[in-house]
Amino acid sequence: MLKAPDYQVAGHKALDGQLGPLVDGSGRFYKPFQKDERGVQEVAFYTTFSSNTKILDHIRRFFPIFYGTQLVEASDGSGLCPHIVLQDLISNRIHLSIMDIKIGSRTWYPQASEDYFQKCIKKDRETTTVPLGFRISGLQAYESEESGFWKPNRKHVLDFTMNDVRSALRKFVSSNPSSDAEPDCSYASIVYGGSTGILAQLLELKAWFEDQTVFHFYSCSVLMLYEKQAVLEGRSDAEVKLVDFAHVFDGEGVIDHNFLGGLCSLIKFISEILTSPDQFSVKGGLQDSENNCFCSENSIKE
Amino acid sequence: MLKAPDYQVAGHKALDGQLGPLVDGSGRFYKPFQKDERGVQEVAFYTTFSSNTKILDHIRRFFPIFYGTQLVEASDGSGLCPHIVLQDLISNRIHLSIMDIKIGSRTWYPQASEDYFQKCIKKDRETTTVPLGFRISGLQAYESEESGFWKPNRKHVLDFTMNDVRSALRKFVSSNPSSDAEPDCSYASIVYGGSTGILAQLLELKAWFEDQTVFHFYSCSVLMLYEKQAVLEGRSDAEVKLVDFAHVFDGEGVIDHNFLGGLCSLIKFISEILTSPDQFSVKGGLQDSENNCFCSENSIKE
């Protein structure tokens, strides 16, 4: 009865004999244990998190519900394998627009092995992780019955520049995402804005991250999701969720400044779209300031 | 007429024939151009910043006033050399307590050369820069006429662990900083707290960093300073200042998430001292949570 999910924009897929997550069609998502210790670590996080009574519901709602672990037939035909059983965040959703954003200006953690550190920092410097404090891992935006989804391929998404990210965040809430024309940001105010929109949810998360010193999240993603149909009906069903907890560490009494900094950067991008939905331009200090002789990319040797 | 400043807790000193900053005793500070392009870059920053009319006074007050550049006799006897002329932040201060905190979880910037990147990241990982998002570069705290200042040597300060930083931030506002006893945090409420105290000033800076996308500050320091005499008289003269702008870059429309994250981490440390001035303990997630089996330092291989 388990099958590959209809929508998946990042991570390994349970297709063509590959190992990937499965869904049961009635609200549960089965994530196979990742190799090495990552699967065990992710279960440990969910166990700790779900039993921590200090975490209030307005924060808990950002995390998938955890139902434990279960042996199920793996999608790659390797037999019964342990899976983490979670709430399926996208069951019963139609024509879902979804974006997966890996938060933080580094994906490596202080205790990482030298190999893992080198692998992560290379990718962090090659993507927008270092300059923006986050990178888009995958996305799809529903356009229409005729044109379907705008869904740039993953290789292209990983090559996104700062301006590609700016553009993608606008296209994500536009009626014309797959067009070469300027994104119209038609849905920005209802999806990103309002008292229950994505910006309001990100600000709630931010307030938590300014205070909580229990968890440090590395390589963790913010998912932003909404249905175009709901928007057209004037309802906002936009949601923010956090996923991927294979690299969560004890905060040891320190805030997760790496996650918080990246989250604030994302918040600023989204605020700017709400402030000037019809003005897509490369914003920057040099154009704005009267004197641009201070250190710019080209004038610096070291 | 120029001489070495009475108080200097970080950076090169103009003593024993070394090159260092000088003061004129009437409010001006002469900083010799740093070698390579750093001196030029710092002047470029001050020029840009001081001519930017969009920066309001409540933010401008955190920066030293810039008086231009001037050729003066260098402290190392090398003759007339260019110096940056700035407001002397500590003139007319007696028995000053001062801490220099380098903000950010990285001191390297995206455009850095490979050599500079390697040098910075090594030091960032060896100090509290990576785990805390800031490191203390130097400090002194005035105790009394008899015992003078508590002023740990620089080598020791660079070796500070997370708990040394916690302790130093408490000692800095204690009447017994040089004692082995628990720091009493006697001055915490007047120096850190209150509507004009250091925490309030840091929160104002934070609000600016959540919004401004013009400057990215690398290897820049927050100075916290106050006079014990003022505190004993019930006045708060505590000030926050930003210094060291040799590595400031155009923000290109992105917030300085690296500085902001580190600043929020410092703010959390100071808030905690105000909340529990008499409780110095290693705070952390593991003690607080009911289930500590999730990723701790020891249980993780990668």
Tab-separated table of N, CA, C and O in Angstrom, chain A residues 169-279:
chain	number	residue	atom	x	y	z
A	169	LEU	N	12.106	33.296	-5.408
A	169	LEU	CA	11.192	33.615	-4.311
A	169	LEU	C	10.016	34.453	-4.809
A	169	LEU	O	8.929	34.427	-4.216
A	170	ARG	N	10.210	35.179	-5.898
A	170	ARG	CA	9.111	35.943	-6.512
A	170	ARG	C	8.257	35.042	-7.400
A	170	ARG	O	7.022	35.075	-7.341
A	171	LYS	N	8.923	34.231	-8.220
A	171	LYS	CA	8.168	33.326	-9.101
A	171	LYS	C	7.281	32.382	-8.291
A	171	LYS	O	6.190	32.012	-8.712
A	172	PHE	N	7.792	31.994	-7.119
A	172	PHE	CA	7.075	31.045	-6.276
A	172	PHE	C	5.663	31.536	-5.939
A	172	PHE	O	4.749	30.735	-5.751
A	173	VAL	N	5.485	32.848	-5.877
A	173	VAL	CA	4.166	33.407	-5.550
A	173	VAL	C	3.594	34.205	-6.726
A	173	VAL	O	2.846	35.157	-6.533
A	174	SER	N	3.956	33.784	-7.941
A	174	SER	CA	3.463	34.471	-9.132
A	174	SER	C	2.534	33.562	-9.934
A	174	SER	O	2.631	32.336	-9.847
A	175	SER	N	1.659	34.184	-10.732
A	175	SER	CA	0.766	33.388	-11.576
A	175	SER	C	1.485	32.935	-12.848
A	175	SER	O	0.982	32.103	-13.575
A	176	ASN	N	2.668	33.501	-13.108
A	176	ASN	CA	3.406	33.203	-14.335
A	176	ASN	C	4.821	32.703	-14.082
A	176	ASN	O	5.776	33.198	-14.678
A	177	PRO	N	4.978	31.706	-13.188
A	177	PRO	CA	6.353	31.334	-12.812
A	177	PRO	C	7.190	30.801	-13.976
A	177	PRO	O	8.397	31.023	-14.005
A	178	SER	N	6.557	30.117	-14.928
A	178	SER	CA	7.379	29.509	-15.984
A	178	SER	C	7.605	30.452	-17.159
A	178	SER	O	8.283	30.101	-18.114
A	179	SER	N	7.065	31.660	-17.041
A	179	SER	CA	7.236	32.628	-18.126
A	179	SER	C	8.593	33.323	-18.023
A	179	SER	O	9.194	33.392	-16.960
A	180	ASP	N	9.064	33.842	-19.149
A	180	ASP	CA	10.296	34.623	-19.113
A	180	ASP	C	10.027	36.064	-18.702
A	180	ASP	O	10.963	36.826	-18.456
A	181	ALA	N	8.758	36.423	-18.642
A	181	ALA	CA	8.399	37.789	-18.235
A	181	ALA	C	8.693	37.983	-16.746
A	181	ALA	O	8.951	37.024	-16.017
A	182	GLU	N	8.649	39.213	-16.307
A	182	GLU	CA	8.825	39.498	-14.886
A	182	GLU	C	7.790	38.722	-14.076
A	182	GLU	O	6.603	38.719	-14.444
A	183	PRO	N	8.177	38.097	-12.989
A	183	PRO	CA	7.178	37.437	-12.156
A	183	PRO	C	6.202	38.491	-11.604
A	183	PRO	O	6.632	39.566	-11.189
A	184	ASP	N	4.902	38.179	-11.626
A	184	ASP	CA	3.919	39.211	-11.254
A	184	ASP	C	3.626	39.280	-9.752
A	184	ASP	O	2.944	40.200	-9.293
A	185	CYS	N	4.107	38.297	-9.009
A	185	CYS	CA	3.923	38.294	-7.544
A	185	CYS	C	2.455	38.436	-7.140
A	185	CYS	O	2.161	38.985	-6.066
A	186	SER	N	1.543	37.923	-7.976
A	186	SER	CA	0.104	38.054	-7.713
A	186	SER	C	-0.323	37.499	-6.361
A	186	SER	O	-1.273	37.984	-5.761
A	187	TYR	N	0.344	36.420	-5.929
A	187	TYR	CA	-0.103	35.761	-4.700
A	187	TYR	C	0.743	36.158	-3.483
A	187	TYR	O	0.572	35.587	-2.399
A	188	ALA	N	1.659	37.096	-3.678
A	188	ALA	CA	2.579	37.437	-2.576
A	188	ALA	C	1.831	37.852	-1.314
A	188	ALA	O	2.114	37.345	-0.225
A	189	SER	N	0.850	38.738	-1.473
A	189	SER	CA	0.227	39.271	-0.252
A	189	SER	C	-0.538	38.192	0.507
A	189	SER	O	-0.544	38.181	1.730
A	190	ILE	N	-1.147	37.253	-0.222
A	190	ILE	CA	-1.916	36.227	0.500
A	190	ILE	C	-1.037	35.077	1.000
A	190	ILE	O	-1.274	34.533	2.087
A	191	VAL	N	0.016	34.734	0.244
A	191	VAL	CA	0.876	33.606	0.662
A	191	VAL	C	1.938	34.074	1.660
A	191	VAL	O	2.095	33.490	2.734
A	192	TYR	N	2.675	35.101	1.298
A	192	TYR	CA	3.738	35.581	2.193
A	192	TYR	C	3.178	36.496	3.289
A	192	TYR	O	3.678	36.500	4.411
A	193	GLY	N	2.178	37.309	2.946
A	193	GLY	CA	1.709	38.337	3.876
A	193	GLY	C	0.593	37.889	4.797
A	193	GLY	O	0.250	36.702	4.868
A	194	GLY	N	0.015	38.845	5.508
A	194	GLY	CA	-1.118	38.557	6.387
A	194	GLY	C	-0.700	37.977	7.713
A	194	GLY	O	0.438	37.566	7.912
A	195	SER	N	-1.684	37.924	8.620
A	195	SER	CA	-1.367	37.523	9.992
A	195	SER	C	-1.075	36.027	10.126
A	195	SER	O	-0.532	35.593	11.135
A	196	THR	N	-1.452	35.241	9.104
A	196	THR	CA	-1.158	33.803	9.181
A	196	THR	C	-0.282	33.359	8.013
A	196	THR	O	-0.092	32.163	7.802
A	197	GLY	N	0.236	34.298	7.262
A	197	GLY	CA	1.047	33.961	6.097
A	197	GLY	C	2.445	33.481	6.458
A	197	GLY	O	2.790	33.337	7.638
A	198	ILE	N	3.228	33.245	5.428
A	198	ILE	CA	4.558	32.662	5.624
A	198	ILE	C	5.477	33.598	6.396
A	198	ILE	O	6.215	33.156	7.290
A	199	LEU	N	5.430	34.886	6.109
A	199	LEU	CA	6.293	35.814	6.856
A	199	LEU	C	5.965	35.788	8.347
A	199	LEU	O	6.869	35.701	9.187
A	200	ALA	N	4.685	35.811	8.674
A	200	ALA	CA	4.286	35.780	10.092
A	200	ALA	C	4.782	34.496	10.763
A	200	ALA	O	5.227	34.507	11.916
A	201	GLN	N	4.713	33.386	10.035
A	201	GLN	CA	5.181	32.118	10.599
A	201	GLN	C	6.700	32.124	10.782
A	201	GLN	O	7.219	31.655	11.803
A	202	LEU	N	7.414	32.673	9.796
A	202	LEU	CA	8.881	32.740	9.916
A	202	LEU	C	9.286	33.639	11.090
A	202	LEU	O	10.259	33.358	11.792
A	203	LEU	N	8.516	34.690	11.324
A	203	LEU	CA	8.830	35.582	12.452
A	203	LEU	C	8.596	34.895	13.793
A	203	LEU	O	9.315	35.137	14.766
A	204	GLU	N	7.606	34.019	13.827
A	204	GLU	CA	7.379	33.249	15.059
A	204	GLU	C	8.545	32.295	15.322
A	204	GLU	O	9.020	32.151	16.448
A	205	LEU	N	8.988	31.651	14.242
A	205	LEU	CA	10.150	30.762	14.362
A	205	LEU	C	11.373	31.560	14.826
A	205	LEU	O	12.137	31.111	15.672
A	206	LYS	N	11.547	32.734	14.238
A	206	LYS	CA	12.698	33.588	14.586
A	206	LYS	C	12.710	33.902	16.081
A	206	LYS	O	13.749	33.800	16.735
A	207	ALA	N	11.546	34.258	16.620
A	207	ALA	CA	11.476	34.589	18.049
A	207	ALA	C	11.913	33.391	18.895
A	207	ALA	O	12.594	33.542	19.914
A	208	TRP	N	11.552	32.197	18.445
A	208	TRP	CA	11.962	30.987	19.175
A	208	TRP	C	13.479	30.815	19.090
A	208	TRP	O	14.146	30.518	20.084
A	209	PHE	N	14.028	30.998	17.900
A	209	PHE	CA	15.474	30.818	17.724
A	209	PHE	C	16.300	31.882	18.456
A	209	PHE	O	17.455	31.654	18.775
A	210	GLU	N	15.719	33.032	18.725
A	210	GLU	CA	16.443	34.056	19.496
A	210	GLU	C	16.576	33.627	20.952
A	210	GLU	O	17.404	34.155	21.687
A	211	ASP	N	15.768	32.694	21.353
A	211	ASP	CA	15.728	32.311	22.760
A	211	ASP	C	16.195	30.881	23.043
A	211	ASP	O	16.853	30.635	24.040
A	212	GLN	N	15.858	29.933	22.179
A	212	GLN	CA	16.115	28.538	22.517
A	212	GLN	C	17.603	28.193	22.380
A	212	GLN	O	18.256	28.606	21.424
A	213	THR	N	18.121	27.476	23.377
A	213	THR	CA	19.550	27.120	23.384
A	213	THR	C	19.721	25.610	23.539
A	213	THR	O	20.756	25.141	23.991
A	214	VAL	N	18.694	24.875	23.172
A	214	VAL	CA	18.715	23.427	23.360
A	214	VAL	C	19.161	22.700	22.097
A	214	VAL	O	19.901	21.725	22.147
A	215	PHE	N	18.702	23.154	20.957
A	215	PHE	CA	18.992	22.464	19.696
A	215	PHE	C	19.773	23.355	18.733
A	215	PHE	O	19.428	24.527	18.543
A	216	HIS	N	20.790	22.786	18.099
A	216	HIS	CA	21.438	23.445	16.961
A	216	HIS	C	21.165	22.600	15.722
A	216	HIS	O	21.479	21.409	15.693
A	217	PHE	N	20.553	23.228	14.735
A	217	PHE	CA	20.116	22.526	13.531
A	217	PHE	C	21.078	22.778	12.369
A	217	PHE	O	21.172	23.910	11.890
A	218	TYR	N	21.752	21.743	11.909
A	218	TYR	CA	22.604	21.888	10.726
A	218	TYR	C	21.982	21.135	9.557
A	218	TYR	O	21.428	20.036	9.750
A	219	SER	N	22.089	21.725	8.369
A	219	SER	CA	21.555	21.095	7.150
A	219	SER	C	20.064	20.810	7.278
A	219	SER	O	19.567	19.843	6.696
A	220	CYS	N	19.396	21.618	8.027
A	220	CYS	CA	17.961	21.473	8.234
A	220	CYS	C	17.261	22.409	7.241
A	220	CYS	O	17.788	23.456	6.881
A	221	SER	N	16.089	21.988	6.759
A	221	SER	CA	15.379	22.806	5.770
A	221	SER	C	14.087	23.399	6.311
A	221	SER	O	13.387	22.765	7.100
A	222	VAL	N	13.805	24.595	5.841
A	222	VAL	CA	12.477	25.186	5.956
A	222	VAL	C	11.727	24.821	4.680
A	222	VAL	O	12.248	25.021	3.580
A	223	LEU	N	10.550	24.238	4.834
A	223	LEU	CA	9.656	24.035	3.686
A	223	LEU	C	8.610	25.145	3.710
A	223	LEU	O	8.043	25.447	4.755
A	224	MET	N	8.342	25.719	2.554
A	224	MET	CA	7.223	26.662	2.431
A	224	MET	C	6.261	26.026	1.445
A	224	MET	O	6.687	25.607	0.361
A	225	LEU	N	4.998	25.919	1.819
A	225	LEU	CA	4.061	25.284	0.908
A	225	LEU	C	2.688	25.952	0.907
A	225	LEU	O	2.260	26.526	1.900
A	226	TYR	N	2.040	25.910	-0.256
A	226	TYR	CA	0.674	26.441	-0.371
A	226	TYR	C	0.029	25.840	-1.612
A	226	TYR	O	0.707	25.299	-2.493
A	227	GLU	N	-1.311	25.930	-1.650
A	227	GLU	CA	-2.043	25.466	-2.822
A	227	GLU	C	-2.598	26.661	-3.573
A	227	GLU	O	-3.266	27.524	-2.981
A	228	LYS	N	-2.386	26.659	-4.878
A	228	LYS	CA	-2.877	27.776	-5.678
A	228	LYS	C	-4.406	27.868	-5.599
A	228	LYS	O	-4.972	28.962	-5.550
A	229	GLN	N	-5.057	26.694	-5.567
A	229	GLN	CA	-6.526	26.701	-5.550
A	229	GLN	C	-7.058	27.477	-4.342
A	229	GLN	O	-7.986	28.266	-4.464
A	230	ALA	N	-6.434	27.239	-3.184
A	230	ALA	CA	-6.864	27.946	-1.970
A	230	ALA	C	-6.679	29.449	-2.143
A	230	ALA	O	-7.559	30.247	-1.779
A	231	VAL	N	-5.557	29.831	-2.716
A	231	VAL	CA	-5.280	31.256	-2.933
A	231	VAL	C	-6.339	31.874	-3.834
A	231	VAL	O	-6.869	32.959	-3.559
A	232	LEU	N	-6.682	31.148	-4.922
A	232	LEU	CA	-7.685	31.686	-5.854
A	232	LEU	C	-9.045	31.830	-5.188
A	232	LEU	O	-9.845	32.680	-5.559
A	233	GLU	N	-9.272	30.989	-4.171
A	233	GLU	CA	-10.535	31.088	-3.423
A	233	GLU	C	-10.429	32.104	-2.277
A	233	GLU	O	-11.338	32.219	-1.454
A	234	GLY	N	-9.276	32.757	-2.195
A	234	GLY	CA	-9.100	33.787	-1.171
A	234	GLY	C	-8.736	33.242	0.199
A	234	GLY	O	-8.698	33.969	1.181
A	235	ARG	N	-8.470	31.922	0.285
A	235	ARG	CA	-8.045	31.327	1.560
A	235	ARG	C	-6.525	31.234	1.556
A	235	ARG	O	-5.926	30.953	0.527
A	236	SER	N	-5.919	31.437	2.716
A	236	SER	CA	-4.487	31.208	2.782
A	236	SER	C	-4.244	29.911	3.530
A	236	SER	O	-4.624	29.771	4.682
A	237	ASP	N	-3.651	28.949	2.862
A	237	ASP	CA	-3.309	27.703	3.551
A	237	ASP	C	-1.792	27.560	3.609
A	237	ASP	O	-1.280	26.460	3.767
A	238	ALA	N	-1.090	28.671	3.456
A	238	ALA	CA	0.380	28.627	3.406
A	238	ALA	C	0.955	28.133	4.735
A	238	ALA	O	0.504	28.530	5.806
A	239	GLU	N	1.934	27.251	4.623
A	239	GLU	CA	2.543	26.685	5.826
A	239	GLU	C	4.058	26.698	5.749
A	239	GLU	O	4.638	26.528	4.672
A	240	VAL	N	4.659	26.859	6.903
A	240	VAL	CA	6.100	26.700	7.051
A	240	VAL	C	6.334	25.448	7.882
A	240	VAL	O	5.659	25.253	8.900
A	241	LYS	N	7.239	24.590	7.439
A	241	LYS	CA	7.592	23.401	8.225
A	241	LYS	C	9.098	23.247	8.241
A	241	LYS	O	9.785	23.668	7.307
A	242	LEU	N	9.606	22.637	9.297
A	242	LEU	CA	11.029	22.297	9.356
A	242	LEU	C	11.178	20.801	9.123
A	242	LEU	O	10.405	20.014	9.677
A	243	VAL	N	12.165	20.425	8.324
A	243	VAL	CA	12.430	18.997	8.073
A	243	VAL	C	13.939	18.739	7.994
A	243	VAL	O	14.714	19.678	7.821
A	244	ASP	N	14.293	17.462	8.121
A	244	ASP	CA	15.682	16.979	8.009
A	244	ASP	C	16.501	17.287	9.263
A	244	ASP	O	17.140	18.339	9.373
A	245	PHE	N	16.491	16.297	10.148
A	245	PHE	CA	17.138	16.501	11.447
A	245	PHE	C	18.243	15.484	11.731
A	245	PHE	O	18.438	15.067	12.859
A	246	ALA	N	18.961	15.104	10.666
A	246	ALA	CA	20.039	14.129	10.861
A	246	ALA	C	21.274	14.765	11.506
A	246	ALA	O	22.172	14.059	11.955
A	247	HIS	N	21.312	16.090	11.533
A	247	HIS	CA	22.479	16.771	12.107
A	247	HIS	C	22.037	17.831	13.119
A	247	HIS	O	22.297	19.020	12.945
A	248	VAL	N	21.354	17.375	14.147
A	248	VAL	CA	20.916	18.278	15.212
A	248	VAL	C	21.774	18.001	16.438
A	248	VAL	O	21.990	16.837	16.797
A	249	PHE	N	22.280	19.043	17.067
A	249	PHE	CA	23.176	18.884	18.204
A	249	PHE	C	22.673	19.646	19.415
A	249	PHE	O	21.906	20.596	19.278
A	250	ASP	N	23.157	19.220	20.553
A	250	ASP	CA	22.860	19.908	21.806
A	250	ASP	C	23.411	21.338	21.724
A	250	ASP	O	24.592	21.538	21.449
A	251	GLY	N	22.570	22.309	21.986
A	251	GLY	CA	22.996	23.704	21.909
A	251	GLY	C	23.922	24.146	23.033
A	251	GLY	O	24.542	25.198	22.949
A	252	GLU	N	24.019	23.357	24.083
A	252	GLU	CA	24.892	23.668	25.230
A	252	GLU	C	24.713	25.102	25.741
A	252	GLU	O	25.673	25.783	26.087
A	253	GLY	N	23.481	25.558	25.734
A	253	GLY	CA	23.202	26.868	26.329
A	253	GLY	C	23.473	28.051	25.412
A	253	GLY	O	23.395	29.202	25.835
A	254	VAL	N	23.782	27.776	24.143
A	254	VAL	CA	24.073	28.854	23.180
A	254	VAL	C	22.959	28.842	22.132
A	254	VAL	O	22.497	27.769	21.737
A	255	ILE	N	22.544	30.023	21.668
A	255	ILE	CA	21.523	30.021	20.621
A	255	ILE	C	22.114	29.477	19.315
A	255	ILE	O	23.320	29.473	19.114
A	256	ASP	N	21.242	29.057	18.411
A	256	ASP	CA	21.677	28.546	17.113
A	256	ASP	C	21.838	29.744	16.163
A	256	ASP	O	21.012	30.006	15.299
A	257	HIS	N	22.959	30.462	16.381
A	257	HIS	CA	23.187	31.714	15.633
A	257	HIS	C	23.343	31.466	14.142
A	257	HIS	O	23.072	32.353	13.332
A	258	ASN	N	23.769	30.267	13.776
A	258	ASN	CA	23.924	29.935	12.362
A	258	ASN	C	22.559	29.821	11.673
A	258	ASN	O	22.327	30.405	10.609
A	259	PHE	N	21.641	29.127	12.311
A	259	PHE	CA	20.289	29.000	11.756
A	259	PHE	C	19.578	30.362	11.810
A	259	PHE	O	18.959	30.798	10.841
A	260	LEU	N	19.691	31.029	12.951
A	260	LEU	CA	18.990	32.307	13.139
A	260	LEU	C	19.427	33.344	12.104
A	260	LEU	O	18.584	34.033	11.509
A	261	GLY	N	20.727	33.454	11.859
A	261	GLY	CA	21.222	34.427	10.883
A	261	GLY	C	20.652	34.153	9.498
A	261	GLY	O	20.181	35.064	8.805
A	262	GLY	N	20.652	32.881	9.085
A	262	GLY	CA	20.110	32.523	7.772
A	262	GLY	C	18.610	32.764	7.694
A	262	GLY	O	18.094	33.242	6.671
A	263	LEU	N	17.926	32.465	8.782
A	263	LEU	CA	16.475	32.679	8.825
A	263	LEU	C	16.156	34.178	8.682
A	263	LEU	O	15.241	34.561	7.943
A	264	CYS	N	16.925	35.023	9.362
A	264	CYS	CA	16.707	36.470	9.260
A	264	CYS	C	16.975	36.951	7.839
A	264	CYS	O	16.306	37.866	7.348
A	265	SER	N	17.934	36.349	7.166
A	265	SER	CA	18.232	36.722	5.784
A	265	SER	C	17.042	36.367	4.877
A	265	SER	O	16.593	37.187	4.070
A	266	LEU	N	16.501	35.161	5.047
A	266	LEU	CA	15.322	34.745	4.277
A	266	LEU	C	14.137	35.679	4.561
A	266	LEU	O	13.406	36.095	3.646
A	267	ILE	N	13.945	36.009	5.828
A	267	ILE	CA	12.849	36.905	6.221
A	267	ILE	C	12.976	38.254	5.509
A	267	ILE	O	11.992	38.805	5.019
A	268	LYS	N	14.200	38.755	5.412
A	268	LYS	CA	14.407	40.045	4.752
A	268	LYS	C	14.042	39.961	3.256
A	268	LYS	O	13.392	40.869	2.723
A	269	PHE	N	14.416	38.864	2.592
A	269	PHE	CA	14.058	38.690	1.180
A	269	PHE	C	12.541	38.705	1.001
A	269	PHE	O	12.017	39.333	0.085
A	270	ILE	N	11.860	37.986	1.873
A	270	ILE	CA	10.398	37.876	1.739
A	270	ILE	C	9.720	39.199	2.096
A	270	ILE	O	8.776	39.617	1.426
A	271	SER	N	10.237	39.884	3.099
A	271	SER	CA	9.688	41.211	3.442
A	271	SER	C	9.801	42.153	2.261
A	271	SER	O	8.890	42.940	1.987
A	272	GLU	N	10.928	42.088	1.561
A	272	GLU	CA	11.133	43.008	0.434
A	272	GLU	C	10.160	42.730	-0.706
A	272	GLU	O	9.747	43.651	-1.405
A	273	ILE	N	9.820	41.464	-0.899
A	273	ILE	CA	8.835	41.143	-1.948
A	273	ILE	C	7.483	41.738	-1.569
A	273	ILE	O	6.772	42.296	-2.410
A	274	LEU	N	7.146	41.667	-0.283
A	274	LEU	CA	5.872	42.242	0.165
A	274	LEU	C	5.879	43.761	0.064
A	274	LEU	O	4.854	44.368	-0.233
A	275	THR	N	7.031	44.357	0.304
A	275	THR	CA	7.129	45.814	0.266
A	275	THR	C	7.083	46.342	-1.166
A	275	THR	O	6.477	47.359	-1.449
A	276	SER	N	7.757	45.618	-2.070
A	276	SER	CA	7.771	46.093	-3.458
A	276	SER	C	7.565	44.926	-4.421
A	276	SER	O	8.497	44.493	-5.078
A	277	PRO	N	6.315	44.413	-4.462
A	277	PRO	CA	6.035	43.223	-5.264
A	277	PRO	C	6.248	43.441	-6.762
A	277	PRO	O	6.521	42.489	-7.489
A	278	ASP	N	6.114	44.693	-7.225
A	278	ASP	CA	6.235	44.906	-8.668
A	278	ASP	C	7.575	45.490	-9.071
A	278	ASP	O	7.752	45.972	-10.166
A	279	GLN	N	8.514	45.429	-8.160
A	279	GLN	CA	9.811	46.010	-8.474
A	279	GLN	C	10.903	44.970	-8.270
A	279	GLN	O	11.402	44.751	-7.182
